[in-house]
Coordinates of C-alpha atoms and ligand atoms in Angstrom, one line a residue:
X130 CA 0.0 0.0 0.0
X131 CA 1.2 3.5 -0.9
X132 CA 0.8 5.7 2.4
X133 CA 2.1 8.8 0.5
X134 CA -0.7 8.7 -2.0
X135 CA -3.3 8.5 1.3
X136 CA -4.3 12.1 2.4
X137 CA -6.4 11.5 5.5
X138 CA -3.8 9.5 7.1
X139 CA -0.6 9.2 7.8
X140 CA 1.9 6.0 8.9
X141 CA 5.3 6.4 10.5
X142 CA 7.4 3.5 11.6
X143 CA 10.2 3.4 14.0
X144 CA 11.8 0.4 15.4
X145 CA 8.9 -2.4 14.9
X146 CA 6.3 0.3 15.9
X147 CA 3.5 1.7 13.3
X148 CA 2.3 4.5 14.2
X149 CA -0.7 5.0 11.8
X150 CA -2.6 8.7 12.5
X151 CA -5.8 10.2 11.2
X152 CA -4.7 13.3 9.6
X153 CA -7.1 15.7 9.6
X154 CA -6.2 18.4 12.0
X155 CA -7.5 21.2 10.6
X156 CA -11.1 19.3 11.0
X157 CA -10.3 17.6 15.0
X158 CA -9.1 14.5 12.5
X159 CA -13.2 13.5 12.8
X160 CA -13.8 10.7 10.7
X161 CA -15.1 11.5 7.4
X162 CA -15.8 8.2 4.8
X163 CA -12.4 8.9 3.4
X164 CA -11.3 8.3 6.8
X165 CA -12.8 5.6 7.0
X166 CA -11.9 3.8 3.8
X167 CA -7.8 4.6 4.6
X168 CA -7.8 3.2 7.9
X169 CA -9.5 0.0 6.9
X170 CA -7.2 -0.8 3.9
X171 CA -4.5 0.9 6.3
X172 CA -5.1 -1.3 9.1
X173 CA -5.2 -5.2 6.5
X174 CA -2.0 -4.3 5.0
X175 CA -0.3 -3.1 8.7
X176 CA -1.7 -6.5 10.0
X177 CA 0.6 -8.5 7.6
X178 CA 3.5 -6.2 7.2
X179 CA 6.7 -7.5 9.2
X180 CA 8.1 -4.0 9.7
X181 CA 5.0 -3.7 12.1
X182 CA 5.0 -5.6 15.3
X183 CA 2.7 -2.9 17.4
X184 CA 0.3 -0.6 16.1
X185 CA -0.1 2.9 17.9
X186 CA -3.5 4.5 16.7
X187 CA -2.9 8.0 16.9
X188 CA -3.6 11.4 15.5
X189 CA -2.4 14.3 13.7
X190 CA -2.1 18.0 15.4
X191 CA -4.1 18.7 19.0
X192 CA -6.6 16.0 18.6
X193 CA -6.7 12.3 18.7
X194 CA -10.5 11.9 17.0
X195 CA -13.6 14.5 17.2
X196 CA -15.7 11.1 16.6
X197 CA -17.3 11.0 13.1
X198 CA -17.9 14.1 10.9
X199 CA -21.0 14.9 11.3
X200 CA -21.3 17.0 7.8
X201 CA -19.7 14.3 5.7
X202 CA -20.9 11.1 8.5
X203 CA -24.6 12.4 9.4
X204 CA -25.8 15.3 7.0
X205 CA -24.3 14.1 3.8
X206 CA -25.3 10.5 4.4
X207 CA -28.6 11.0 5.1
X208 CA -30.1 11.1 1.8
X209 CA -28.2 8.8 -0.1
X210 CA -29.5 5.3 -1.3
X211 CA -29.5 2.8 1.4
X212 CA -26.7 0.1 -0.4
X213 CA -23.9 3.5 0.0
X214 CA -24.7 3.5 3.4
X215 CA -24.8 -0.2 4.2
X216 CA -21.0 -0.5 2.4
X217 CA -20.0 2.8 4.7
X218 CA -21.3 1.4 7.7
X219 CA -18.8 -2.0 6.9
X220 CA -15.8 0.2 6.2
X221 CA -16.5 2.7 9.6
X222 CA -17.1 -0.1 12.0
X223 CA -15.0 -2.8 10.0
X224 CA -11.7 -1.5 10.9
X225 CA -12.2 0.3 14.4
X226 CA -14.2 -3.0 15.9
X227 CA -13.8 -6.2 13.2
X228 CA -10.5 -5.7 12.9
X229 CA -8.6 -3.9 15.4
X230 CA -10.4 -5.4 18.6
X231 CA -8.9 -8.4 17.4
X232 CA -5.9 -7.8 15.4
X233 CA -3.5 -9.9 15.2
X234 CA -0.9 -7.8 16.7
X235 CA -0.6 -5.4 20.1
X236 CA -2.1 -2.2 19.7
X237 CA -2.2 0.9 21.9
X238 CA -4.7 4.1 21.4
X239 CA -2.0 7.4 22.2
X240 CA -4.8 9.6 22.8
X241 CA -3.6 13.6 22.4
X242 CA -6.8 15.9 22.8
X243 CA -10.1 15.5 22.2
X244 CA -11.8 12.2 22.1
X245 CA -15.3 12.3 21.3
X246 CA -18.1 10.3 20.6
X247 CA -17.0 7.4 18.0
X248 CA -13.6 7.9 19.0
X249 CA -14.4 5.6 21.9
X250 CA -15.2 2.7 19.6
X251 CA -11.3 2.9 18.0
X252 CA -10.2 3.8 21.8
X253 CA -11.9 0.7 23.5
X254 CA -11.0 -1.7 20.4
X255 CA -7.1 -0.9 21.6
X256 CA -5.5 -3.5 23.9
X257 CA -4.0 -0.4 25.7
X258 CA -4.8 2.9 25.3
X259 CA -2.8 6.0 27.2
X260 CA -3.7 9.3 27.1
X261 CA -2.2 13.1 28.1
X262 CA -3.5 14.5 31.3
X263 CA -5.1 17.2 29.3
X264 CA -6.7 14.6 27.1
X265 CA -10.6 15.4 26.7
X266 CA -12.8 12.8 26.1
X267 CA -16.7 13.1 25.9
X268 CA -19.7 11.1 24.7
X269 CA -21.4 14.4 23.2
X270 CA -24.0 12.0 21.5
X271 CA -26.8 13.3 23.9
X272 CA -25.9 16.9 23.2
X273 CA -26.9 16.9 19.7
X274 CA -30.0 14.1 18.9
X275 CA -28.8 10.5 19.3
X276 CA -27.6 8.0 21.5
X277 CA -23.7 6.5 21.5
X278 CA -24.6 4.4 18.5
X279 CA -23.1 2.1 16.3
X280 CA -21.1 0.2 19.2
X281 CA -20.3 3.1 21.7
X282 CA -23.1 1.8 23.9
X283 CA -22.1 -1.3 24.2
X284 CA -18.3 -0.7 24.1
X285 CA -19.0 1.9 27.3
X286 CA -21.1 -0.8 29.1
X287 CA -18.4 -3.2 28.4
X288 CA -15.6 -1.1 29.9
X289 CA -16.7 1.4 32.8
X290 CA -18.8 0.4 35.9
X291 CA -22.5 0.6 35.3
X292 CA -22.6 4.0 37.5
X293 CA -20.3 6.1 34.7
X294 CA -21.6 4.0 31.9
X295 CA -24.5 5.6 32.7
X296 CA -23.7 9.5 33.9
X297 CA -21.4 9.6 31.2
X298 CA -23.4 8.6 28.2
X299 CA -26.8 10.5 29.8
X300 CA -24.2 13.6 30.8
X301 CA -22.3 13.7 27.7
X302 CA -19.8 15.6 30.3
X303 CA -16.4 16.1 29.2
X304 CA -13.6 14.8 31.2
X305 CA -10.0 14.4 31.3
X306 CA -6.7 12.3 31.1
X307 CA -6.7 11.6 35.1
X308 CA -10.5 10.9 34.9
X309 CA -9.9 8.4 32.5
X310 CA -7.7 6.6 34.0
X311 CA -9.2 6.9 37.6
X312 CA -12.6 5.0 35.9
X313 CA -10.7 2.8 33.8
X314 CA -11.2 3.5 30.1
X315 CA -7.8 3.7 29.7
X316 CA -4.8 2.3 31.6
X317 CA -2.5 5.4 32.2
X318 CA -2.7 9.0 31.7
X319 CA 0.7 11.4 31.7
X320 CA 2.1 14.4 30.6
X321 CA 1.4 15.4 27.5
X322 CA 5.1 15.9 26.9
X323 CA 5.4 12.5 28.2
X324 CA 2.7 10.3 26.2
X325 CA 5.2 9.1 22.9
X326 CA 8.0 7.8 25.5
X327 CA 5.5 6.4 27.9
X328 CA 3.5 4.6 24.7
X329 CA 7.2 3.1 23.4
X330 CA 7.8 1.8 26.4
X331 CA 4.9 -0.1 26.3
X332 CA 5.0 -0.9 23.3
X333 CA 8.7 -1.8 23.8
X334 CA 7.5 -4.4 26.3
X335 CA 5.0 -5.7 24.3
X336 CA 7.7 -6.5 21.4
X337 CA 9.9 -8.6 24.2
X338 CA 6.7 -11.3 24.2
X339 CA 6.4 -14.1 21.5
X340 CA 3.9 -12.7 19.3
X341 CA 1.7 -16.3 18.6
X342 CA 1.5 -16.1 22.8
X343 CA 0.5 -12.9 22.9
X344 CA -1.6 -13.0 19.9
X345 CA -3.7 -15.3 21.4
X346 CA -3.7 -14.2 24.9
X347 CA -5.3 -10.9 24.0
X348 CA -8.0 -12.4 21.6
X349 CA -8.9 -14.7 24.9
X350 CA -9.3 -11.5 27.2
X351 CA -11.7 -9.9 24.6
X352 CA -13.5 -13.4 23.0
X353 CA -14.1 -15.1 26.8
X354 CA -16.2 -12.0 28.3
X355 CA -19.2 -13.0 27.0
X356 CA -18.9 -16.7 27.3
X357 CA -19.9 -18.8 30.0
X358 CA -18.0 -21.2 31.7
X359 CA -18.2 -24.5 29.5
X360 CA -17.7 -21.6 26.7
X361 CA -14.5 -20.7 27.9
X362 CA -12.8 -23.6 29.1
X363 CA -13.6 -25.3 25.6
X364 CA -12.4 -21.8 23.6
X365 CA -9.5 -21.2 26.1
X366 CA -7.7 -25.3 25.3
X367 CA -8.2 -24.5 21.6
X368 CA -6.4 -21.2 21.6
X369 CA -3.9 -23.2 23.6
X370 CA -3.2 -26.0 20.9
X371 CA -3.4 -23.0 18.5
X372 CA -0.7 -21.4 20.5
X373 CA 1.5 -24.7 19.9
X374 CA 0.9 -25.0 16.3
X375 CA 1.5 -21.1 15.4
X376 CA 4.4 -20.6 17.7
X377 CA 7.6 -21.6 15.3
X378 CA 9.8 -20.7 19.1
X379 CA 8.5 -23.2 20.8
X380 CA 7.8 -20.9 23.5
X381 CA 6.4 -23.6 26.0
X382 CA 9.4 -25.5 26.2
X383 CA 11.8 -22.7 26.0
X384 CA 10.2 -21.0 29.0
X385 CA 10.4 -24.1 31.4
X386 CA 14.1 -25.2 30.1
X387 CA 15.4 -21.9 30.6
X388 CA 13.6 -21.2 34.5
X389 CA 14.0 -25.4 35.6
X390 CA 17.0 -26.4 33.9
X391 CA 19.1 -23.7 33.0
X392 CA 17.7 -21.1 35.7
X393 CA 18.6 -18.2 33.8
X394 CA 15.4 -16.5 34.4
X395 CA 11.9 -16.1 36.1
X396 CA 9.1 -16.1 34.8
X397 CA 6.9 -14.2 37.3
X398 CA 9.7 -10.9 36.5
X399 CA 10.2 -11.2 33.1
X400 CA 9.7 -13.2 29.3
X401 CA 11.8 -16.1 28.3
X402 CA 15.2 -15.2 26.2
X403 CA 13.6 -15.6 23.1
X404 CA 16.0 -17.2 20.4
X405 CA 14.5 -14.8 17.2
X406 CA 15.2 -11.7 19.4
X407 CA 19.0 -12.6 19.7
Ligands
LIG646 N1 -17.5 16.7 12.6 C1 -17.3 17.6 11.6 N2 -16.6 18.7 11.8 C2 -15.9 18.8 13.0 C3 -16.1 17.9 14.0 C4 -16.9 16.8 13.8 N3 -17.1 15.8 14.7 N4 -15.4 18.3 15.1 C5 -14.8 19.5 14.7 N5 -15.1 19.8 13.4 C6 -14.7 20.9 12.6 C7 -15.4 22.2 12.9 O1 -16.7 22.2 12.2 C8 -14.5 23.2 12.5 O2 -14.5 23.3 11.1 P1 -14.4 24.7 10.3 O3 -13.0 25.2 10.7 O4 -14.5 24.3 8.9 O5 -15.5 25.5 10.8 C9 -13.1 22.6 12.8 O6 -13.3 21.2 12.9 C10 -12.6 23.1 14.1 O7 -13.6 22.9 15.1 P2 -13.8 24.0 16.3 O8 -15.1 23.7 16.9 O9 -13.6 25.3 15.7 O10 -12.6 23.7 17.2 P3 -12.4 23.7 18.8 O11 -11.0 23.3 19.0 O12 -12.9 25.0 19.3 O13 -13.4 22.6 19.3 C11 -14.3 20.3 19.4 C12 -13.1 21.2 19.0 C13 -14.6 20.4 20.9 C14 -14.0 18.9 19.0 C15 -15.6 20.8 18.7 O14 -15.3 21.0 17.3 C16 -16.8 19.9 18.8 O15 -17.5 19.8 19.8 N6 -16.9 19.0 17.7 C17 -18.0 18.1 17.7 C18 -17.6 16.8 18.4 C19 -18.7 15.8 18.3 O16 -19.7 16.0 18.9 N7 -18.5 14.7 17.5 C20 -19.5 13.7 17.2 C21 -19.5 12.7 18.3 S1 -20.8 11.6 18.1 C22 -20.3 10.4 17.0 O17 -19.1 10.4 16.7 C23 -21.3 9.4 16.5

């Protein structure tokens, strides 16, 4: 794919970390159907490009999303012949909740700025997400017509207690990095000046873990919420064999012969020496 013919986003890659931005500053980078179509096609070639082992959602200038555009989105949509809208809707929520909630490899929201509305479908599809104190995030839905649609609803009862789910969908009140974090909907808020090093480090982290293993450990967390217990027990042994078959490291027996025989590690501190990192 040739990011420097795309002009609503933009990719930059630095040591086995994509960052791939909505760039659309001058309009809060809200997502327009251009948007939309970019980050979808964006997002399936990232997921099978080697140079990419962690993708950092991110965005361009003082904002990370304003949510969608609610000229091009709402007005302009509203009159057009129900199949254009039916093959918008699968690019809009195809790539922020098909695809990136589980995507094959770790992925972090770096949220700078605003995040409103159907940002928080993108945000809660991350595995991580980490945002600047003066980060602003707000489920505005209620303050112009319509309810956190498309997913939001459900992403929001899915994530926050039942208590904010609730004030802060019926509110639509704005609130901040610290708040964020404090309820949970995202794991660490810092200085702004801070937010790139602290996202590296994680991602940095994540990058130290055998991919099939952690592949598969994060499609469990999100897959077994909604299972019951037969469910899970069933889905979690296959993802195990899956695990086995994938993982070209071995990963299994290279963890227990390096802590039991050669006891040049442990496991409850750190990741196994992995041979492919050496
Ligand atoms: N859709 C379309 N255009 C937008 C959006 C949006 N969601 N957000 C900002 N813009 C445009 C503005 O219309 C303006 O365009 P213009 O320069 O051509 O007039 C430009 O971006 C800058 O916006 P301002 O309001 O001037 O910027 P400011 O920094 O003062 O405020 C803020 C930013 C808070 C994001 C404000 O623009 C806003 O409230 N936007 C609407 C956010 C929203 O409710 N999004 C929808 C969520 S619901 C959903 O996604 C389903």
């Amino acid at each position: 794919m040739d990011f420097d013919k795309c002009e609503n986003i933009k990719v930059e890659k630095e040591d086995g970390i994509t960052f791939l931005s909505i760039n659309r500053p001058e309009k809060r980078n809200a997502m327009s159907p251009a948007v939309h179509q970019e980050m979808f096609d964006a997002l399936a070639y990232l997921e099978a490009d080697d140079e990419t082992e962690v993708l950092v959602i991110a965005g361009v200038g003082e904002s990370w999303s304003a949510g969608q555009d609610l000229r091009e989105f709402f007005r302009e949509y509203e009159n057009r012949p129900p199949v254009d809208t039916k093959r918008y809707m699968e690019t809009n929520e195809g790539w922020r909740q098909h695809r990136l909630s589980m995507y094959d490899k770790p992925t972090i929201a770096m949220v700078n700025g605003y995040c409103i509305g159907g940002a928080f479908t993108q945000l809660c599809s991350c595995d991580f997400a980490i945002a600047s104190d003066d980060a602003t995030f707000s489920l505005s839905e209620i303050n112009w017509g319509i309810l956190p649609g498309g997913v939001v609803t459900w992403t929001i009862a899915n994530t926050l207690n039942p208590r904010d789910a609730m004030y802060y969908c019926c509110t639509g009140e704005a609130f901040d990095g610290k708040k964020a974090e404090a309820m949970g909907l995202i794991n660490k808020s810092v200085p702004a000046d801070q937010l790139k090093a602290e996202v590296v480090k994680l991602a940095n982290e994540m990058r130290k873990k055998n991919p099939e293993v952690l592949r598969a450990t994060k499609q469990a967390v999100r897959r077994v919420r909604g299972m019951d217990y037969f469910q899970a027990l069933d889905y979690l042994a296959a993802k195990m064999s899956e695990i086995r078959m994938r993982d070209k490291e071995d990963s299994f027996h290279q963890g227990l012969t390096q802590f039991l025989d050669e006891k040049s590690y442990r496991p409850s501190f750190e990741p196994f020496k992995r041979p492919a990192a050496e």
